[in-house]
Amino acid sequence: MLHRLLLTVLTGLFFLPILSLAATVHEYLPVDHPYKQIIPTPESSLGFEIGERHPRHDQLLNYINVLANSSDRIKLTTIGQTQELRQQVLLTISSKSNLNNLDSILAKRKTNNKLEDSAQPLVIWLGYSVHGDEISGANAAMVVAYHLAASESAEVQQMLENTIIVIEPSINPDGMDKFVQWVNTHRGSTINADPNHIEHHQGWLTGRTNHFGFDLNRDWLLLSQKESQHRLAYYHQYQPHVLGDFHEMGANGSYFFQPGIPTRTHPLTSRKNTELTQLLATYHAKALDNDNRLYYSQENFDDFYYGKGSTYPDINGGVGILFEQASSRGLQQESDNGLLTFEFGIQNHVLTSLSTIEGAWKNKNTLIKYQQNFYKESEKLADKEEFSGYLLHEKHDKYRLNALLDKLKQHQIQVFPLEEDFRLDGVVYAKSDSFYIPLDQRQYRVIKALFSQQTKFQDNTFYDVSGWTMPLAMDIDFFEVGRTWGLKLAKTPWQVATKIASNIQSEEQAYAYAFEWHHFLSPKLLNKLLNSGIKAKVATKPFSARLATDKGTETKQFSRGSVIIPAGIQTVKNWRNILLKNSEDIDIPLNLLNTGLTIKGIDIGSGSFRLLKPVKVLLVGGKGVSQYESAEVLFYLDDTLSIPVTVVEQQRLANIDISTYSHIVMVDGKYSSLGKNAAQKVDAWLKGGGVIFGQKRGAKWLSKFEMLAMNFVSKGELEQLFDTDNLQYQDKEKLAGRKRIAGAIFESQLDISHPLAYGYTDNKLPLFRNSTLIMQHTSKPFLSLANYSAEPLLSGYADQNMVNRIAHTSAIVAHNRGRGRVIASSDNLTFRGYWLGSAKLLANSLFFSKAFSTPVTD
Ligand SMILES: [Zn+2]
């Protein structure tokens, strides 16, 4: 079938002066297809044709609303709101009678997956533009929605009788508008297809990510962002058989659809899944062949990491398919394949959206049977395992534990509280701190995907991370349980936890209050108190004290890092009310001390309690600096801990007064704008008492300008780790894969007596590593607070030579520089917002940086 649009493009290119290549909605759709006149077209609502301009999210939303109001085949659902208050919507498209009974249809599927094939509707989910600057998808979504709402063909009507199509037209509304604002701002009155034009090159923060700078197409499994959380509830309600995920890639590409690279599919994804993906691929190929459009599959992209839209369905009974369109980015761009227009990309995504629907519809029974068998097969796989389930245990920090339980619940995994304490391998796990996850449940594969610690792989090249073991990232102990003898579980699974009620009344006149540092949000409380002018001190040595409680008195041990608020030194009016209110809001229990004399260890007036100071943090940002790592630091400090952070682009750093800041944070990035002069300025500030935290190439910059007393392993030395004799040219890509660490988990030994490690109770701390930056081993005492273990690889792929080279080296170091402090990490401590285990080291670097002193002399 030849599309009218192609003709328009060709004639436009060669024979006519180009005014606009935009097209009415019908030009994107099959020729001579009957449409209901009454259904409004996108152009009638937008005021311009699809492909003529980049529509804003509100314009898209407006059309979707108009369309839904005019059609009884569409149910519009608002599933949530983004950080910038944009609506996240889903369109459910089906026959009128199906929509009238939608709730019961979905409920029936959920409770009875053994329904006869013919009684089951097919569910197809199409998600567009999760990367907001890959916007051809969101435009294709409007065309596809119009087609399904307006088509009068008998075939479409028959299909809708038995199919539920879910369209998420713009998965990332905040990112979409960030991008559209850029393109529309820089677009000229005349079309400019020059790839060098600013229209095609966004600034430091691109529309790819959401408001917080997170890649939502890595977040399906991690759920650190609200967009993903909102969507997942609906995803599991609909249980789609097929999910299409529509993206863009570089301008010189053509068009990609899955299957991806066969050797790089995760082993938990069944062979049948790949076969079905291949089957659907024949429909995409046919649609694109008809217009002589270039495409490819089984290259570049893989199906390994389950945090993406195209992979998450693969462990949830569906078939996920990635589509990648070469990006015109702006309106048009010259490319290797000729002039690439915005419309051309939109057209491709429309074609493959329709081929996905057609292919799935024609193979309806196969897909429904596949999903049913998928869950039966999961049961069998669980039976074959050598253990029955996982025991989770965390005694000190309920926040991290609950955060993990909450994520598991969102993935529909059942986790059970214990009725009695449980003994495993000679250790007794208290029922109050322990939970059990049986493998024998519907979501067996998701459990395995979250808990797996695979380190050996068929193919050693990865498109994304190779290790993401969630309890390691969140630093929650977990154990495989073989025999469940003696394990008594609660009847109902874990539900969202309620707050711990504070038992302290405001009128009580305590001598001092104390709270422990184990809780993940204790830095949030401390920051709030310090900013309110309340004076607090940190215990650098342990103590035991008698506490006043509503039941009388009890003795409690406080470890290093506990924070005390002595009444005798407060100057702020109402300080007790501020303290009590904030501890209750943040849900951190306060302990009440009626005397300065402790039972054991330091007394409250001791000099071993160090006065803490409010912090003022500057994050060096700007072009060149990793937008992901700076976003992750901001998300943790600003959003999670409510600590404001001033972001200054590296280009501006030399021009501002930095003397008022207590801390500077530098994440990974190229700091080419920070030369010798900037370094001297930072160093003078540092020697005068400032504290700098450098991560990855941020740390390397500090080393280069001799503020950090550590050297990094040279690239030359790393090269020599790999034997390249006898390699052929065809091995080039493989060698590059071996030399990289795409994302794996390593074990470090943490010195928990070091002030920067306050709050940690376990000296083994997993760290996330996605670079080959390695600090040399140091023999200077007290400098290194975390060293890699002797056999450090815990999860994911890293070449054994690389692993051996990393073993025993320093992961995190800290030392004095004049009156200031330098803290450096070779790893990303706040990766993707779910690395709650190592994140606290960053907060400790803010509050406890003057609680240690490690002078270094050369
Ligand atoms: Zn993308």
PDB file of N, CA and C and ligand atoms in Angstrom, residues 130-131 134 208 217 246-248 324, ligand 1:
ATOM      1  N   VAL A 130       8.892   7.949  25.656  1.00  0.00           N
ATOM      2  CA  VAL A 130       9.370   7.941  27.048  1.00  0.00           C
ATOM      3  C   VAL A 130      10.569   8.881  27.164  1.00  0.00           C
ATOM      4  N   HIS A 131      11.331   8.969  26.100  1.00  0.00           N
ATOM      5  CA  HIS A 131      12.361  10.015  26.018  1.00  0.00           C
ATOM      6  C   HIS A 131      11.710  11.214  25.337  1.00  0.00           C
ATOM      7  N   GLU A 134      12.329  12.453  21.851  1.00  0.00           N
ATOM      8  CA  GLU A 134      12.151  11.511  20.733  1.00  0.00           C
ATOM      9  C   GLU A 134      10.667  11.567  20.380  1.00  0.00           C
ATOM     10  N   ARG A 208      15.253  14.351  27.063  1.00  0.00           N
ATOM     11  CA  ARG A 208      15.244  12.883  27.184  1.00  0.00           C
ATOM     12  C   ARG A 208      14.699  12.449  28.547  1.00  0.00           C
ATOM     13  N   ASN A 217      13.082   5.368  30.936  1.00  0.00           N
ATOM     14  CA  ASN A 217      13.188   4.061  30.294  1.00  0.00           C
ATOM     15  C   ASN A 217      14.272   3.191  30.926  1.00  0.00           C
ATOM     16  N   PHE A 246       8.028   3.210  21.674  1.00  0.00           N
ATOM     17  CA  PHE A 246       8.437   3.959  20.487  1.00  0.00           C
ATOM     18  C   PHE A 246       9.462   5.054  20.796  1.00  0.00           C
ATOM     19  N   HIS A 247      10.626   4.937  20.145  1.00  0.00           N
ATOM     20  CA  HIS A 247      11.788   5.803  20.422  1.00  0.00           C
ATOM     21  C   HIS A 247      12.354   6.432  19.150  1.00  0.00           C
ATOM     22  N   GLU A 248      13.444   7.200  19.384  1.00  0.00           N
ATOM     23  CA  GLU A 248      14.253   7.692  18.265  1.00  0.00           C
ATOM     24  C   GLU A 248      15.724   7.432  18.567  1.00  0.00           C
ATOM     25  N   GLU A 324      12.820   2.032  17.074  1.00  0.00           N
ATOM     26  CA  GLU A 324      13.725   3.184  17.078  1.00  0.00           C
ATOM     27  C   GLU A 324      13.703   3.844  15.704  1.00  0.00           C
TER      28      GLU A 324
HETATM   29 ZN    ZN B   1      14.727   6.477  23.429  1.00  0.00          ZN
END
